[in-house]
JSON list of C-alpha atoms in Angstrom, two decimals:
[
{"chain": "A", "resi": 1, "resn": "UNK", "atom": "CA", "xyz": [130.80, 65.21, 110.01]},
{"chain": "A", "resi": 2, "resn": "UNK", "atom": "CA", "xyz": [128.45, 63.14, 112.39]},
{"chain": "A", "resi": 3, "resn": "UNK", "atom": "CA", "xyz": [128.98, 59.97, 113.63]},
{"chain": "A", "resi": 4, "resn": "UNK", "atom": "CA", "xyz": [126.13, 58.12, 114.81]},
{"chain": "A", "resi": 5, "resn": "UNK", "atom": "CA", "xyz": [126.31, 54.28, 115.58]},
{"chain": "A", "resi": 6, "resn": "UNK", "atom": "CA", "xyz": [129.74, 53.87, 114.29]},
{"chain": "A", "resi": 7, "resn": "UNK", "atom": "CA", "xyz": [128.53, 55.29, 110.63]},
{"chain": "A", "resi": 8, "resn": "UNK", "atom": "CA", "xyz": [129.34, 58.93, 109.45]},
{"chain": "A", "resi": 9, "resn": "UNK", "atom": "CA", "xyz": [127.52, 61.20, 107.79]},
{"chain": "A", "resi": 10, "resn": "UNK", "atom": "CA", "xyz": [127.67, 64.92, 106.64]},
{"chain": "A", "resi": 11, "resn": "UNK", "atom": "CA", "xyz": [125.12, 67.58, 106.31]},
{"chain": "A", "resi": 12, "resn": "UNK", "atom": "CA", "xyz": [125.08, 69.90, 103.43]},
{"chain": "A", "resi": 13, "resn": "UNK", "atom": "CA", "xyz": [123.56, 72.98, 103.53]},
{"chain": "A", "resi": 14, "resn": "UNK", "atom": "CA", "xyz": [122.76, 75.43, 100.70]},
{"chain": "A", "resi": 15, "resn": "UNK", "atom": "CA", "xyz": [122.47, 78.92, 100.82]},
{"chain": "A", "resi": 16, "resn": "UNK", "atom": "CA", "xyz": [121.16, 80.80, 98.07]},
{"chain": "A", "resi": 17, "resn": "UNK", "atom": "CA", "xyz": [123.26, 84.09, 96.13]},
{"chain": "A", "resi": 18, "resn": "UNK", "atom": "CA", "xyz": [119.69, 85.53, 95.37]},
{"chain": "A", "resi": 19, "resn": "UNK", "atom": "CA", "xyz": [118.54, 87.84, 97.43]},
{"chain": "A", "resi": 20, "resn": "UNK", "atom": "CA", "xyz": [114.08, 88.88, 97.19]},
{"chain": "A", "resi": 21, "resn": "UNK", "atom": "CA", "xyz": [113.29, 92.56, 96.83]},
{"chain": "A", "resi": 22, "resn": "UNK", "atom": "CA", "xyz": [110.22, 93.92, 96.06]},
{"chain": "A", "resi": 23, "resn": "UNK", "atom": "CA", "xyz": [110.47, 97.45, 93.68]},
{"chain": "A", "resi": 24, "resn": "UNK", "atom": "CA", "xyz": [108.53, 99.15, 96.91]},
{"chain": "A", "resi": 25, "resn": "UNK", "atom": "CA", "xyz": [111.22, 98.64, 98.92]},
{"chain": "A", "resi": 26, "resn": "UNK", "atom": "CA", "xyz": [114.22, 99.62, 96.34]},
{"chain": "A", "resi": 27, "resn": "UNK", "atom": "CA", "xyz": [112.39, 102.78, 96.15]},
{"chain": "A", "resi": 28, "resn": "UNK", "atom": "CA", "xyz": [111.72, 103.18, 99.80]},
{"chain": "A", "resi": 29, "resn": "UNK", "atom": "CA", "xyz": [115.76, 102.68, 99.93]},
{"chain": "A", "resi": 30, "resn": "UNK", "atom": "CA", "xyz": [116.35, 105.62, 98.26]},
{"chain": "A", "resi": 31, "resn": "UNK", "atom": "CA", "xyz": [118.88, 104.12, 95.90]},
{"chain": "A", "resi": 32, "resn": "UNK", "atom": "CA", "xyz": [116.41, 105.20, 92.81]},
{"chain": "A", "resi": 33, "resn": "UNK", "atom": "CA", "xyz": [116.01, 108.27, 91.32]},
{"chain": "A", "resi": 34, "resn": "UNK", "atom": "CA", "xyz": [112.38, 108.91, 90.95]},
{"chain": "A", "resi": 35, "resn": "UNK", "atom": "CA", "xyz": [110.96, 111.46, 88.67]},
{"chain": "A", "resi": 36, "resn": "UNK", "atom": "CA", "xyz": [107.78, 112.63, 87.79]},
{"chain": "A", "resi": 37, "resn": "UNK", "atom": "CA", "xyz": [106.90, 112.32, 83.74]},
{"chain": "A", "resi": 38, "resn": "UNK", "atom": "CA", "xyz": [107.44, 116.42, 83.52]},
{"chain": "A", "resi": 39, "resn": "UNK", "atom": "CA", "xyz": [110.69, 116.06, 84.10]},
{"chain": "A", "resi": 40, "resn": "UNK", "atom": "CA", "xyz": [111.11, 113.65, 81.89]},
{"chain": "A", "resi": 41, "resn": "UNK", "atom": "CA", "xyz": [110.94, 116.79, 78.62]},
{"chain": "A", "resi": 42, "resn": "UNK", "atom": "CA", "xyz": [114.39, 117.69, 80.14]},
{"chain": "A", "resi": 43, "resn": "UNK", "atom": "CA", "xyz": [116.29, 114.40, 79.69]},
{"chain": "A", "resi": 44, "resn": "UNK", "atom": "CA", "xyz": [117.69, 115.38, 76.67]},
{"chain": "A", "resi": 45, "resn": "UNK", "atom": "CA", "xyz": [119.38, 111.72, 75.79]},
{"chain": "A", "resi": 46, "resn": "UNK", "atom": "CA", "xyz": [117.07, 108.81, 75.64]},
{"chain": "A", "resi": 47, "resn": "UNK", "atom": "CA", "xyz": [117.13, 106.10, 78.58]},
{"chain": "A", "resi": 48, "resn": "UNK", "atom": "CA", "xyz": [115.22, 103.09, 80.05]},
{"chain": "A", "resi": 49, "resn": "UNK", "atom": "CA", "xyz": [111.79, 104.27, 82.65]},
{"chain": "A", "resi": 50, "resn": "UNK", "atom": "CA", "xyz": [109.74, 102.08, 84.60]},
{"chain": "A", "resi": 51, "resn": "UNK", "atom": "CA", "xyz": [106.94, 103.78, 85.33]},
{"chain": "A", "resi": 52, "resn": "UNK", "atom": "CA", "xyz": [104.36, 103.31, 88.46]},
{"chain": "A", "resi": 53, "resn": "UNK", "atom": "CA", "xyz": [100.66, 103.51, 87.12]},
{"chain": "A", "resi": 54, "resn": "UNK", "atom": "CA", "xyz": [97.06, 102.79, 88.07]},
{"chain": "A", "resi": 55, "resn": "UNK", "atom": "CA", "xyz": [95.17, 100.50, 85.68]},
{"chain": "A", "resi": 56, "resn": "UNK", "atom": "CA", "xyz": [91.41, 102.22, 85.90]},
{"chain": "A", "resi": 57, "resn": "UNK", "atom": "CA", "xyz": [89.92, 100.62, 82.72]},
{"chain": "A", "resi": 58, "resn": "UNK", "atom": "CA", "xyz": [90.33, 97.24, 80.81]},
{"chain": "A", "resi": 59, "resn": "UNK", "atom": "CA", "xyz": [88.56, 97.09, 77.16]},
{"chain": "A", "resi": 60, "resn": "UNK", "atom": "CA", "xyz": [87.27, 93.58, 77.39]},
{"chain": "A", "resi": 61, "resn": "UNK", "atom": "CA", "xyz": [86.24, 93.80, 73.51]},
{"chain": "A", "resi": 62, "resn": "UNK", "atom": "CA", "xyz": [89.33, 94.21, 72.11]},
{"chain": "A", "resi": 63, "resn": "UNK", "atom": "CA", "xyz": [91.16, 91.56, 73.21]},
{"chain": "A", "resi": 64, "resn": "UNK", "atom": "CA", "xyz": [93.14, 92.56, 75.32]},
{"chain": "A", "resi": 65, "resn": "UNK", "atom": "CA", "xyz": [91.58, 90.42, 78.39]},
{"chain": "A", "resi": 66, "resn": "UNK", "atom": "CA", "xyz": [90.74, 87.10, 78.15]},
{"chain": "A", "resi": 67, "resn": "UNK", "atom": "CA", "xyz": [90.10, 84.05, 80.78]},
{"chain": "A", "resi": 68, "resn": "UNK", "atom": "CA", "xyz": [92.77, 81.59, 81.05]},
{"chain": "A", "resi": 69, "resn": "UNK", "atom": "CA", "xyz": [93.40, 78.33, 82.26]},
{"chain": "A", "resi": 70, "resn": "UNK", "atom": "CA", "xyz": [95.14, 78.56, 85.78]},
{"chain": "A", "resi": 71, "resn": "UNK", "atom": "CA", "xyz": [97.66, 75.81, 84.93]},
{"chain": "A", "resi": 72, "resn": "UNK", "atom": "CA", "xyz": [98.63, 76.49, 81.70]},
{"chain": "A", "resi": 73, "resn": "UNK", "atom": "CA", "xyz": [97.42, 80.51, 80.94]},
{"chain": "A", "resi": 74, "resn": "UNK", "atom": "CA", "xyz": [95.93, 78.90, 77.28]},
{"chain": "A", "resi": 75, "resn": "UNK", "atom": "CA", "xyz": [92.60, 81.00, 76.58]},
{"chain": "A", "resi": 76, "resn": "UNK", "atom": "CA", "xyz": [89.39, 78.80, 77.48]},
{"chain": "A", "resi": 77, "resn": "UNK", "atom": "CA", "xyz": [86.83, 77.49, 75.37]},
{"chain": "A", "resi": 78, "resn": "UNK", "atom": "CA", "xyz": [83.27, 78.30, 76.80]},
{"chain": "A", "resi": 79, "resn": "UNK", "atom": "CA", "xyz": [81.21, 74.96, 76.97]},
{"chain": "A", "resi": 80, "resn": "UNK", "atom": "CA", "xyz": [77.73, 76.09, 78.27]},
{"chain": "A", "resi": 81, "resn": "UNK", "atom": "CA", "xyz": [78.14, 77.68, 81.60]},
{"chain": "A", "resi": 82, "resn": "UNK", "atom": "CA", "xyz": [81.64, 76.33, 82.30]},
{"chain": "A", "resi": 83, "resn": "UNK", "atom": "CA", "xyz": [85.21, 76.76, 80.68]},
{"chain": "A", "resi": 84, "resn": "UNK", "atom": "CA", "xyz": [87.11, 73.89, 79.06]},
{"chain": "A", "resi": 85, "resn": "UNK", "atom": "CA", "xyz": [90.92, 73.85, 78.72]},
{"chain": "A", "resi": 86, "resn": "UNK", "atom": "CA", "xyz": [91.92, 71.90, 75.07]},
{"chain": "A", "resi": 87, "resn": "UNK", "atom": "CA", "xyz": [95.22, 71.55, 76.44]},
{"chain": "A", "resi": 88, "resn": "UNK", "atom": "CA", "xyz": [94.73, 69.82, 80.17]},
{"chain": "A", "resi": 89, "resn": "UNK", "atom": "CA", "xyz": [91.37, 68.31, 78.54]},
{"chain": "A", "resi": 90, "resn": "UNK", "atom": "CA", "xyz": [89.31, 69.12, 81.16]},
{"chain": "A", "resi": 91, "resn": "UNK", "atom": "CA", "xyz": [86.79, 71.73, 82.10]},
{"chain": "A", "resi": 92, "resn": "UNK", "atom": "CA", "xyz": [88.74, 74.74, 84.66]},
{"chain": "A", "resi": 93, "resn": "UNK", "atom": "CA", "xyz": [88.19, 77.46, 86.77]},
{"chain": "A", "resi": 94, "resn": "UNK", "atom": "CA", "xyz": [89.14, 80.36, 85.10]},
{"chain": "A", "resi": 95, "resn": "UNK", "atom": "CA", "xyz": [91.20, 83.43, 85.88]},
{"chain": "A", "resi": 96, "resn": "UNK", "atom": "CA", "xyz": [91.79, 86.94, 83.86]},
{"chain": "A", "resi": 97, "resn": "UNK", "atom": "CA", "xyz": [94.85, 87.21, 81.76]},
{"chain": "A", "resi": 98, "resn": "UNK", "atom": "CA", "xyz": [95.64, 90.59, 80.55]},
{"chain": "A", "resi": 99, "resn": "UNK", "atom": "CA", "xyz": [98.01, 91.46, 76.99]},
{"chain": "A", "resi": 100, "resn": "UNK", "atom": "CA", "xyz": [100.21, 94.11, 78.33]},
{"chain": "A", "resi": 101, "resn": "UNK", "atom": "CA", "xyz": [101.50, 96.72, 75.49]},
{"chain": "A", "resi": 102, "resn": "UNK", "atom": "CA", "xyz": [104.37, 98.30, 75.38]},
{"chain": "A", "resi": 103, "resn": "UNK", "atom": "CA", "xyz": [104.05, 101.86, 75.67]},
{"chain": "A", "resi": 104, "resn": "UNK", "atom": "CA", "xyz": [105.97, 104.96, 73.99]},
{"chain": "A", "resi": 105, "resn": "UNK", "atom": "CA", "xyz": [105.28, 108.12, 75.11]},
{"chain": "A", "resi": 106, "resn": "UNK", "atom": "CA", "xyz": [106.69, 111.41, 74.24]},
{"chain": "A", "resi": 107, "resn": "UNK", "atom": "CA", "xyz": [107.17, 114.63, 76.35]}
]
């Protein structure tokens, strides 16, 4: 409590449970086993992988890109030369949003 002028008052302060990692420093901890996907074919019980990749090709013509609005991620409407959002009803600047697969793959 602090009084000031005769009148109290308290300061509350909150501290938050959460704690920010990034996965490049939980594996720079050393606290995960990393593998490399041959030895993966000797796990002989399935389990859960993330797996660390390099994107080198997107096929545009498939759908699995398309340009978004940047407030709401809907897929723009092409008016011309510009891009118009239906749902903030206004033209946007536009930014690439990607459909992400799931992925099986067998050893």
């Amino acid at each position: 409590m602090v009084s000031v002028r005769g009148e109290s008052s308290q300061r509350i302060t909150q501290i938050s449970s959460h704690k920010t990692h990034s996965v490049a420093n939980e594996l720079a901890s050393g606290s995960i086993e990393v593998k490399n996907i041959e030895d993966l074919g000797d796990c002989n019980h399935p389990e859960n992988y993330w797996v660390v990749a390099t994107i080198v090709d997107v096929e545009l013509d498939r759908g699995w890109c398309y340009l978004a609005c940047q407030n709401f991620s809907k897929k723009l409407e092409k008016e011309g030369n510009k891009f118009y959002c239906k749902k903030c009803e206004q033209i946007q600047s536009a930014t690439h949003r990607l459909l992400v697969l799931q992925m099986t793959l067998h050893v």
